Amino acid sequence: MDRILRINMGAEGGPKARVEPLGEYAGLGGRGMTSSIISREVPPLCHPLGSENKLVIAPGLLSGTGAAMSGRLSVGCKSPLTGGIKEANSGGQPAQVLGRLGYAAIVLEGSPGGQDLYKIVINKDGVRIEADNSLRMLPNYDLVNRMREQYGDRIACISIGPAGEMKMAAASVACTDPDLRPSRHAGRGGVGAVMGAKGVKVIVLDDTGFKARQPKDLEKFRDANKRFVEGLARHPVTGQALPAYGTNVLTNIINEAGAYPAFNFKGGQFEGASRISGETFAELETKRGAGPTHACHRGCVIRCSGIFNDRDGKFLSKQPEYETVWAHGGHCGIDDPDTIAMLDFLDDNYGLDTIETGVAIGVAMQGGIAKFGDARAAIDLVHEVGRGTPLGRVLGAGAAVAGKVFGVEKVPVVKGQALPAYDPRAVQGIGVTYATSPMGADHTAGYCIATNILKCGGFVDPLKPDGQVDLSRNLQIATAAIDATGMCLFIAFAVLDQPDTFQALLDLLNSFYGLELTADSVAALGKNILTMERDFNSRAGFTKEHDRLPRFFSTDSLSPHNITFMVKNEELDRVFEW
Amino acid sequence: MKVTVKLFASLSRGRFAVGVFEGEATLTVRDILASLKIPEEEASIIFINGRHEDADAALGDGDTLAVFPPVGGG
Ligand code: SF4
């Protein structure tokens, strides 16, 4: 991973690839790489869909090695949804394959002058860029099937669906799983629209003929990996709960905590929660001949994912994540697992962020476009997005735009990005993260649910404002660092609770690169990334007034705890004081 | 007094999802866990009426107790 592949889509005479040494980007990976390149090279005031924006695709520092859990991919750009810097993270095979192919980043630059749609193929023979207009408006599953017919089973694909081609602000970038399903997505912030603006439909990767990346100290690396895997297996969350139920185990617990935003953030509990819980999905999946334990990439030992079959035992979608089940479920008053799995599939196929799309539909329901609980209408609306009808384009522009168009007052967004599945009034820590993350409202950016609700890494009372700023700060720093390694964020449950597992992670990095990182240097890495991101945003026009939740969270109380968001603005302004 | 008890994820296996307990006015969470043979370390998240509590907490008439094993997601 000692090269950067730059592809100028706007070059004279057609797209041109050039390979460069790492130079000033040496030692960076994942979000560290994407945010460095964006903050240094992209003019903060550029239009996100214009030729000055760049789409950076970067595997993590440990991707493509034998380290467990290391297959996460970072996709960065200036976001068409938020107008700020963006890193969207995805599982799937591409990070490992890209790492083995030797690329620390692919940077798509410029804009093609004409209307052609391109395919980029990267394998042992090098890099080929071809116009292929027969791929136009193909949904992700059909597209990947076409690529499989042409290039065989050993490929991994990074692609956009029709939503990305239409440059919708809710468009995702899809990554294929080990079974070549385009079911893992860099979902947030409209990264798919930027890929669409570059005219790139799909990047096909094949690492046949390449080996796993070799560590500096193989013996130490193997030993660290063994301790790391053992630590993940020992922790009850990463060893048992996540494989058995997946992330949707959260439906019941967030609902019991009174923090489940139902009917567009009207109340903190949803009557239908148990019908769409992780327990219910896992049972259905097993009964229908699939199952709740599946890895999104080879090398994942937690295996939080699963496969959801329809009533006839045919593949319908991957097991929808908790946030998807919430956005298309309780947020819209829908409590039918088959509908939610269908919506998950449609989003993946059209190439849409499930959170942004589901929240936009709930906002539209609030605005009277359909009735809450109308499953048929929700499915039809996603098809409208996929077809690009005028109504579909409004929804595909995300929740903030939908709220404006439909005259809705309560629109749950920060920096234009939809809030996910945890009400910040009943989990005050996550409210701090939503408000202040440079990404816009993003639960993964500093997952305070862990400590506020799940009692991982200690306990901070979710119903009080005290201690939340410190909690969110520490988690945002840790997350930025983990996102640079290529590790799946879910290792955090074990790493937060078990010092020896954290040490094993450090040892993996140290033995691979011949470094001597300590906990302090990891924190410094996280701070450095956040500082670059905030600097980009401030040059793009963001001020501290953008680090706020929508007003209704402070004025309207949430049942059953009858509570508002109580962290003061001056406190929010202290999150990045370190 | 009457208490509603909800068990989630692996804790409901071989037990129940929702049950009603009647007992003394001095019932604690620990008493209920013991009568259900749930080891305390498995009851890692305990809510009474949606608020975090621990095993020492006393229950009142009409309370809802929800118990989760260690779980996580995101
Ligand atoms: S734990 Fe889940 S999200 Fe993380 S790498 Fe494994 S399957 Fe993917």
XYZ file of C-alpha atoms and ligand atoms in Angstrom:
660
model
C 0.000 0.000 0.000
C 2.656 2.467 -1.010
C 0.906 4.164 -3.914
C -1.957 6.488 -4.635
C -3.951 5.994 -7.810
C -5.246 9.263 -9.180
C -7.732 9.254 -12.005
C -8.438 12.545 -13.701
C -11.906 12.045 -15.165
C -11.714 15.400 -16.917
C -8.378 14.939 -18.671
C -8.011 16.067 -22.244
C -8.896 13.191 -24.572
C -10.595 11.130 -21.852
C -9.919 9.964 -18.292
C -6.275 9.358 -17.367
C -4.806 7.371 -14.522
C -1.518 8.112 -12.869
C 0.136 6.345 -9.969
C 2.031 8.378 -7.411
C 4.118 7.581 -4.377
C 2.499 8.390 -1.017
C 4.604 11.491 -0.456
C 3.116 13.700 2.223
C 0.354 11.154 2.830
C 2.676 8.396 4.037
C 1.507 6.659 7.183
C -2.150 7.523 6.684
C -5.074 5.203 6.158
C -8.864 5.146 6.052
C -10.445 8.319 7.376
C -6.984 9.755 8.105
C -6.198 9.467 4.400
C -9.542 10.682 3.039
C -9.794 13.668 5.366
C -6.145 14.665 4.755
C -6.537 14.640 0.992
C -9.876 16.456 1.057
C -8.750 19.100 3.517
C -5.510 19.797 1.634
C -6.607 19.475 -1.965
C -10.288 20.374 -2.237
C -11.253 24.069 -2.181
C -13.747 24.226 0.718
C -16.023 26.581 -1.196
C -16.262 24.372 -4.281
C -19.544 22.874 -5.385
C -19.633 19.236 -4.218
C -20.760 18.078 -7.663
C -18.209 20.190 -9.525
C -14.849 19.304 -10.993
C -12.887 20.698 -8.012
C -14.313 18.162 -5.586
C -12.553 14.806 -5.243
C -13.805 11.385 -4.261
C -11.209 9.582 -2.169
C -11.531 5.852 -1.541
C -9.091 4.555 1.065
C -8.583 1.220 2.805
C -7.443 1.399 6.437
C -3.893 1.073 7.736
C -4.387 -2.645 8.373
C -6.649 -3.500 5.424
C -5.277 -6.227 3.192
C -3.228 -7.718 6.021
C -4.068 -10.843 7.991
C -5.430 -8.766 10.878
C -8.988 -9.712 11.822
C -11.718 -7.082 11.342
C -9.531 -4.886 9.134
C -11.724 -4.650 6.024
C -13.401 -1.290 6.428
C -13.249 1.234 3.619
C -13.382 5.018 3.937
C -14.994 7.115 1.222
C -14.416 10.856 1.498
C -15.334 14.056 -0.344
C -16.997 17.400 0.219
C -20.550 16.270 0.935
C -23.419 17.355 -1.316
C -25.743 16.731 1.646
C -23.985 18.721 4.368
C -21.670 21.007 2.398
C -18.924 19.950 4.795
C -16.232 17.299 4.782
C -17.405 13.710 4.675
C -16.057 10.300 5.499
C -18.545 7.485 4.948
C -17.440 4.052 6.062
C -18.311 0.688 4.578
C -17.695 -2.992 5.143
C -17.514 -5.490 2.316
C -14.566 -6.905 0.392
C -13.116 -3.866 -1.428
C -10.870 -2.541 1.370
C -8.989 -5.837 1.684
C -8.645 -6.210 -2.079
C -7.524 -2.630 -2.586
C -4.961 -3.041 0.197
C -3.542 -6.150 -1.425
C -3.457 -4.446 -4.820
C -1.145 -1.946 -3.148
C -3.221 1.214 -3.265
C -3.517 3.382 -0.161
C -6.113 5.464 -1.990
C -7.982 5.907 -5.233
C -8.665 9.575 -5.919
C -11.259 10.466 -8.550
C -10.648 13.999 -9.758
C -12.120 16.406 -12.311
C -15.344 15.897 -14.234
C -15.791 14.260 -17.604
C -16.898 16.789 -20.180
C -19.301 14.519 -22.031
C -22.184 12.289 -21.027
C -20.273 9.000 -20.943
C -20.471 6.645 -17.989
C -17.254 4.874 -17.023
C -16.115 1.587 -15.600
C -12.696 1.277 -13.968
C -11.030 -2.132 -13.788
C -8.015 -2.639 -11.532
C -6.153 -5.948 -11.512
C -2.734 -7.503 -12.056
C -2.614 -6.005 -15.543
C -2.988 -2.486 -14.201
C -5.754 0.092 -14.443
C -8.235 0.290 -17.305
C -10.857 3.001 -17.708
C -13.591 2.379 -20.253
C -16.772 4.159 -21.216
C -19.676 1.713 -20.941
C -23.019 3.380 -21.466
C -24.838 0.062 -21.404
C -24.533 0.245 -17.615
C -26.620 3.410 -17.389
C -29.270 3.360 -14.637
C -28.585 -0.260 -13.728
C -29.431 -0.997 -10.101
C -26.518 -2.284 -8.018
C -27.482 -5.980 -7.955
C -27.970 -6.124 -11.755
C -24.771 -4.184 -12.287
C -22.703 -6.533 -10.149
C -24.201 -9.568 -11.899
C -23.109 -8.045 -15.202
C -19.589 -7.500 -13.817
C -19.477 -11.076 -12.547
C -20.364 -12.376 -16.028
C -17.580 -10.284 -17.530
C -14.830 -10.587 -14.932
C -15.601 -13.729 -12.937
C -16.269 -14.479 -9.287
C -13.004 -13.272 -7.826
C -13.823 -9.591 -8.089
C -14.980 -7.013 -5.558
C -16.998 -4.018 -6.730
C -17.449 -0.424 -5.618
C -20.461 1.021 -7.410
C -23.356 3.414 -7.577
C -26.969 2.757 -8.446
C -29.411 5.048 -10.255
C -29.520 7.393 -7.233
C -25.804 8.140 -7.597
C -26.137 8.647 -11.344
C -28.932 11.140 -10.670
C -26.595 12.833 -8.145
C -29.044 12.586 -5.278
C -27.804 13.844 -1.932
C -28.940 10.585 -0.308
C -26.973 8.394 -2.755
C -24.569 5.807 -1.367
C -21.502 3.999 -2.665
C -22.051 0.225 -2.616
C -19.443 -2.388 -1.757
C -19.820 -6.104 -2.416
C -19.756 -8.696 0.374
C -17.901 -12.054 0.096
C -20.817 -13.482 -1.932
C -20.676 -10.567 -4.393
C -23.797 -8.902 -3.113
C -23.680 -5.086 -3.231
C -25.150 -4.954 0.251
C -22.581 -2.949 2.238
C -22.681 0.790 1.741
C -20.733 3.919 2.445
C -24.114 5.401 3.063
C -23.998 8.818 4.495
C -23.653 12.273 3.081
C -24.289 11.642 -0.606
C -20.885 10.156 -1.489
C -22.673 8.257 -4.297
C -23.692 11.555 -5.897
C -20.052 12.635 -6.055
C -19.068 9.345 -7.702
C -21.939 9.963 -10.130
C -20.681 13.480 -10.805
C -17.295 11.966 -11.692
C -19.090 9.781 -14.232
C -17.889 6.545 -12.603
C -20.459 3.753 -12.367
C -18.311 0.965 -10.992
C -14.775 0.140 -9.921
C -14.013 -3.550 -10.402
C -11.142 -4.871 -8.290
C -9.401 -8.219 -8.675
C -6.404 -9.118 -6.521
C -5.680 -12.465 -8.187
C -1.922 -12.858 -8.145
C -1.417 -10.636 -5.097
C -0.653 -11.764 -1.564
C -1.685 -10.440 1.832
C 0.417 -7.473 2.923
C 3.410 -8.557 4.968
C 4.104 -7.184 8.458
C 7.545 -5.927 9.543
C 7.547 -8.431 12.394
C 5.518 -11.458 11.383
C 5.814 -13.326 14.649
C 4.727 -10.413 16.810
C 1.929 -9.639 14.372
C 0.584 -13.184 14.520
C 0.710 -13.160 18.283
C -1.088 -9.805 18.473
C -3.770 -11.003 16.078
C -4.309 -14.106 18.184
C -4.789 -12.034 21.346
C -7.020 -9.620 19.452
C -9.304 -12.371 18.134
C -9.377 -14.050 21.531
C -10.365 -10.748 23.172
C -13.222 -10.231 20.719
C -14.469 -13.764 21.342
C -14.262 -13.311 25.127
C -16.312 -10.106 25.298
C -20.033 -10.927 25.529
C -21.054 -8.236 23.019
C -18.559 -9.044 20.250
C -18.422 -12.754 21.107
C -22.116 -13.503 21.567
C -24.707 -10.747 21.181
C -23.589 -9.258 17.849
C -23.239 -12.633 16.091
C -26.543 -13.908 17.504
C -28.757 -10.881 16.877
C -26.819 -8.285 14.918
C -27.111 -4.577 15.549
C -30.895 -4.721 15.605
C -30.731 -6.204 19.109
C -30.896 -2.481 19.939
C -34.559 -2.059 18.980
C -35.820 -3.483 22.251
C -33.263 -1.874 24.488
C -33.542 1.617 22.986
C -37.317 1.270 23.139
C -37.214 0.178 26.790
C -34.937 3.139 27.552
C -37.592 5.477 26.101
C -35.123 6.710 23.493
C -36.689 5.179 20.365
C -37.790 8.033 18.103
C -41.208 6.918 16.860
C -43.412 8.684 14.272
C -40.827 11.291 13.308
C -39.495 11.933 16.824
C -42.962 12.338 18.338
C -42.509 9.864 21.194
C -39.735 7.806 22.774
C -41.370 4.407 22.469
C -42.956 2.395 19.653
C -45.709 -0.120 20.234
C -44.592 -2.326 17.365
C -40.966 -2.535 18.545
C -41.026 -6.210 19.523
C -42.382 -7.144 16.076
C -39.277 -5.698 14.416
C -36.682 -6.450 17.085
C -33.376 -8.215 16.485
C -34.749 -11.224 18.333
C -37.717 -11.410 15.931
C -35.534 -10.947 12.829
C -33.059 -13.614 13.991
C -35.875 -16.093 14.574
C -37.450 -15.376 11.178
C -34.104 -15.637 9.396
C -33.376 -19.005 10.946
C -36.875 -20.296 10.258
C -36.651 -19.278 6.611
C -33.415 -21.128 6.037
C -30.951 -18.228 6.197
C -29.458 -16.941 9.437
C -28.343 -14.086 11.633
C -24.582 -14.750 11.568
C -22.678 -13.588 8.489
C -19.466 -11.668 7.876
C -19.537 -8.618 5.601
C -15.923 -9.289 4.653
C -13.480 -12.171 4.936
C -11.520 -11.742 8.116
C -14.407 -10.481 10.224
C -14.715 -12.705 13.267
C -17.638 -10.895 14.942
C -20.046 -11.507 12.034
C -22.832 -9.140 13.083
C -24.561 -9.396 9.726
C -27.097 -11.925 8.508
C -29.210 -12.950 5.546
C -32.941 -12.348 5.325
C -35.005 -14.635 3.094
C -38.557 -13.962 2.007
C -41.535 -16.206 2.851
C -40.570 -18.598 0.068
C -37.035 -18.980 1.352
C -35.506 -16.833 -1.405
C -32.898 -14.152 -0.685
C -34.604 -10.821 -0.028
C -31.827 -8.723 1.536
C -29.041 -8.829 4.032
C -30.191 -8.562 7.638
C -31.125 -4.891 7.945
C -29.112 -2.914 10.490
C -30.799 -1.395 13.536
C -30.721 2.129 12.077
C -32.372 0.878 8.870
C -35.043 -1.006 10.813
C -35.712 2.174 12.755
C -35.689 4.612 9.805
C -37.970 2.462 7.648
C -39.761 1.010 10.684
C -40.676 2.859 13.860
C -39.818 6.277 12.453
C -42.521 5.725 9.806
C -44.833 3.759 12.115
C -44.136 0.516 10.200
C -43.779 -2.741 12.116
C -43.568 -5.412 9.413
C -40.170 -7.152 9.023
C -40.805 -8.192 5.401
C -41.567 -4.616 4.386
C -38.452 -3.360 6.141
C -36.242 -6.013 4.525
C -37.730 -5.131 1.131
C -36.988 -1.436 1.716
C -33.441 -2.364 2.743
C -33.025 -4.252 -0.537
C -34.491 -1.412 -2.616
C -32.184 1.124 -0.971
C -29.162 -1.099 -1.621
C -30.250 -1.724 -5.178
C -30.987 1.906 -6.090
C -27.913 2.943 -4.081
C -29.435 4.969 -1.257
C -28.504 5.671 2.345
C -31.129 3.791 4.363
C -31.071 6.352 7.180
C -31.480 9.444 5.002
C -34.111 7.757 2.823
C -36.156 6.389 5.728
C -36.028 9.659 7.635
C -37.049 11.610 4.511
C -40.045 9.306 4.055
C -41.091 9.794 7.697
C -40.797 13.565 7.269
C -42.913 13.299 4.103
C -45.488 11.308 6.088
C -45.522 14.101 8.625
C -46.160 16.458 5.734
C -49.162 14.413 4.614
C -47.659 12.706 1.544
C -48.619 9.290 2.974
C -50.026 7.959 6.240
C -47.731 6.819 9.030
C -47.723 3.034 9.047
C -48.544 2.677 5.332
C -46.040 0.032 4.256
C -47.214 -0.049 0.633
C -46.774 3.706 0.323
C -43.250 3.536 1.752
C -42.238 0.931 -0.844
C -43.832 2.974 -3.643
C -41.992 6.092 -2.479
C -38.607 4.355 -2.650
C -39.455 3.203 -6.180
C -40.245 6.838 -7.036
C -36.749 7.738 -5.831
C -35.215 4.963 -7.932
C -37.131 6.085 -11.023
C -36.254 9.711 -10.418
C -39.803 11.086 -10.595
C -40.154 14.660 -9.298
C -41.460 13.343 -5.935
C -38.647 10.786 -5.847
C -36.055 13.455 -6.479
C -37.357 15.473 -3.539
C -37.044 12.461 -1.220
C -33.685 11.517 -2.705
C -32.381 14.944 -1.764
C -32.705 13.928 1.884
C -34.764 14.776 4.943
C -33.916 18.499 5.129
C -35.071 19.172 1.575
C -38.156 16.969 2.033
C -39.036 18.947 5.167
C -38.846 22.229 3.300
C -40.808 21.025 0.305
C -43.569 19.522 2.432
C -43.774 22.340 4.975
C -42.731 20.306 8.017
C -41.486 22.045 11.139
C -39.888 19.113 12.931
C -37.097 18.028 10.648
C -34.491 15.925 12.466
C -31.231 16.984 10.799
C -27.906 18.530 11.807
C -25.808 20.186 9.083
C -28.460 18.904 6.698
C -27.917 15.225 7.589
C -30.677 13.107 9.141
C -30.463 11.987 12.756
C -30.347 8.243 13.216
C -32.197 5.965 15.596
C -31.563 7.410 19.052
C -33.494 10.373 20.430
C -31.011 12.906 21.809
C -33.461 13.964 24.515
C -33.368 10.533 26.161
C -29.687 9.866 25.319
C -28.091 13.231 25.899
C -24.585 12.042 25.045
C -25.486 11.093 21.484
C -27.091 14.520 21.139
C -23.672 16.057 21.733
C -22.189 13.895 18.982
C -25.029 14.670 16.553
C -24.631 18.386 17.177
C -20.872 18.661 16.998
C -19.513 15.957 14.691
C -17.950 17.489 11.576
C -19.950 14.861 9.643
C -23.411 16.147 10.559
C -25.748 13.972 12.634
C -23.939 10.638 12.750
C -24.243 8.105 15.567
C -21.052 6.280 14.656
C -18.932 9.439 14.995
C -18.975 9.184 18.795
C -21.226 6.351 19.858
C -22.313 7.522 23.316
C -25.036 4.850 23.320
C -22.272 2.483 24.456
C -21.785 4.282 27.756
C -25.192 5.982 28.133
C -27.290 2.874 27.517
C -25.174 -0.267 27.103
C -22.815 0.316 30.032
C -19.745 -0.299 27.883
C -16.695 1.703 28.935
C -18.459 2.744 32.157
C -21.809 4.436 32.644
C -22.966 8.027 32.220
C -26.677 8.639 32.975
C -28.364 9.260 29.592
C -31.098 11.460 31.065
C -28.762 14.081 32.521
C -26.535 16.589 30.721
C -23.594 15.997 33.084
C -20.518 14.326 31.681
C -21.845 14.081 28.115
C -19.431 16.558 26.546
C -16.418 14.685 27.908
C -17.917 11.373 26.846
C -18.649 12.506 23.301
C -15.218 14.148 22.959
C -13.395 10.987 23.994
C -15.477 8.772 21.752
C -15.149 11.100 18.751
C -11.367 11.026 19.171
C -11.249 7.232 19.549
C -13.574 6.725 16.589
C -11.562 8.935 14.256
C -8.490 6.865 15.128
C -10.248 3.502 14.667
C -11.635 4.718 11.324
C -8.048 5.277 10.211
C -7.018 1.690 10.950
C -9.612 -0.009 8.750
C -10.939 -1.813 11.789
C -14.676 -2.266 12.194
C -15.954 0.114 14.854
C -17.620 -2.755 16.696
C -14.252 -3.789 18.071
C -14.757 -0.786 20.377
C -17.033 -2.759 22.709
C -14.188 -5.123 23.543
C -11.441 -2.507 23.279
C -13.217 -0.109 25.685
C -13.799 -2.764 28.322
C -10.660 -4.905 28.004
C -7.260 -3.190 28.246
C -5.481 -6.278 26.905
C -7.588 -6.197 23.725
C -6.743 -2.521 23.231
C -3.091 -3.441 23.680
C -3.461 -6.214 21.096
C -4.780 -3.620 18.624
C -1.779 -1.366 19.283
C 0.529 -4.358 18.876
C -1.052 -5.170 15.523
C -0.259 -1.677 14.231
C 3.181 -1.598 15.823
C 4.322 -5.006 14.602
C 2.977 -4.337 11.124
C 4.590 -0.938 10.635
C 7.523 -1.209 13.040
C 6.112 1.589 15.183
C 5.850 2.260 18.864
C 2.398 3.703 19.171
C 0.917 4.150 22.611
C -2.595 5.030 23.745
C -1.506 8.674 23.639
C -0.344 8.525 20.053
C -3.642 6.936 19.045
C -5.508 9.788 20.734
C -3.229 12.270 18.966
C -4.091 10.646 15.624
C -7.818 10.974 16.361
C -7.457 14.626 17.376
C -5.418 15.376 14.310
C -8.124 13.973 12.021
C -10.903 15.889 13.781
C -8.882 19.092 13.637
C -8.380 18.772 9.872
C -12.075 18.072 9.380
C -13.186 21.006 11.488
C -10.723 23.258 9.741
C -12.162 22.269 6.356
C -15.682 22.934 7.611
C -14.785 26.314 9.012
C -13.231 27.314 5.681
C -16.457 26.055 4.047
C -18.431 28.500 6.173
C -19.439 26.490 9.223
C -19.597 28.236 12.592
C -20.391 27.081 16.091
C -24.051 27.864 15.405
C -24.012 24.884 13.049
C -23.035 22.675 15.987
C -26.592 22.652 17.322
C -29.576 20.337 17.326
C -32.831 21.492 15.731
C -34.676 23.733 18.132
C -37.549 21.352 18.883
C -35.273 19.036 20.840
C -34.846 21.860 23.403
C -38.466 23.001 23.460
C -40.629 19.874 23.022
C -40.370 17.187 25.665
C -40.218 13.501 24.807
C -42.370 10.799 26.393
C -42.110 8.685 28.546
C -39.398 10.586 30.430
C -40.840 14.000 29.534
C -37.411 15.351 28.914
C -35.752 17.873 26.576
C -32.133 18.111 25.404
C -30.389 19.934 28.232
C -26.731 20.230 27.255
C -26.061 23.962 26.986
C -24.701 25.618 23.852
C -21.602 26.834 25.704
C -20.962 23.233 26.698
C -21.285 22.067 23.092
C -18.648 24.612 22.138
C -16.215 22.862 24.488
C -16.300 19.473 22.770
C -13.164 20.112 20.741
C -11.225 21.844 23.493
C -8.416 19.507 24.378
C -47.767 -5.820 44.848
C -47.468 -6.534 41.135
C -44.462 -6.046 38.870
C -44.171 -6.637 35.107
C -40.915 -8.364 34.185
C -39.532 -8.319 30.630
C -36.587 -10.457 29.568
C -34.682 -9.855 26.336
C -32.294 -11.540 23.925
C -30.677 -14.681 25.377
C -32.316 -14.167 28.800
C -35.762 -15.000 27.462
C -34.634 -18.380 26.106
C -36.152 -21.105 28.268
C -37.880 -18.464 30.395
C -40.372 -15.921 29.021
C -40.463 -12.566 27.286
C -43.024 -10.830 29.476
C -44.271 -12.033 32.885
C -46.028 -10.700 35.955
C -44.617 -11.081 39.465
C -46.555 -10.723 42.678
C -44.812 -10.518 46.023
C -43.782 -8.741 49.182
C -43.557 -4.985 49.319
C -39.770 -5.320 49.782
C -39.030 -7.045 46.471
C -35.695 -6.093 44.880
C -34.336 -6.753 41.407
C -31.921 -9.237 42.973
C -34.860 -11.268 44.373
C -36.442 -11.517 40.969
C -33.199 -12.466 39.237
C -32.627 -15.174 41.849
C -36.086 -16.622 41.434
C -35.518 -16.750 37.666
C -32.046 -18.269 38.101
C -30.449 -15.431 36.157
C -26.836 -14.972 37.285
C -26.254 -11.314 38.145
C -23.381 -10.929 35.691
C -25.746 -11.908 32.895
C -28.216 -9.188 33.880
C -25.933 -6.465 32.687
C -28.535 -3.817 31.832
C -31.480 -3.301 34.147
C -34.264 -0.766 33.625
C -37.074 0.062 36.023
C -39.652 2.115 34.124
C -37.058 2.971 31.507
C -34.390 4.186 33.952
C -31.093 2.418 34.549
C -30.922 0.695 37.942
C -28.820 -2.035 39.502
C -29.646 -5.282 41.240
C -30.055 -3.603 44.651
C -32.958 -1.475 43.445
C -36.315 -1.986 45.128
C -39.438 -2.430 43.041
C -42.749 -0.672 43.637
C -46.282 -1.696 42.773
C -46.972 -1.336 39.043
C -43.303 -1.045 38.060
C -41.927 -2.517 34.851
C -38.579 -4.235 35.140
C -36.634 -4.896 31.917
C -33.478 -7.000 31.954
C -30.914 -7.372 29.155
C -27.764 -9.470 28.855
C -24.685 -7.624 27.560
C -25.678 -6.367 24.103
C -24.323 -3.866 21.627
C -24.715 -2.595 18.100
C -24.614 0.685 16.314
S -18.831 -6.899 12.786
Fe -20.426 -6.606 11.264
S -20.035 -4.612 10.302
Fe -18.194 -5.199 11.447
S -16.901 -6.167 9.919
Fe -18.101 -7.804 10.878
S -19.987 -8.097 9.688
Fe -18.989 -6.154 9.052
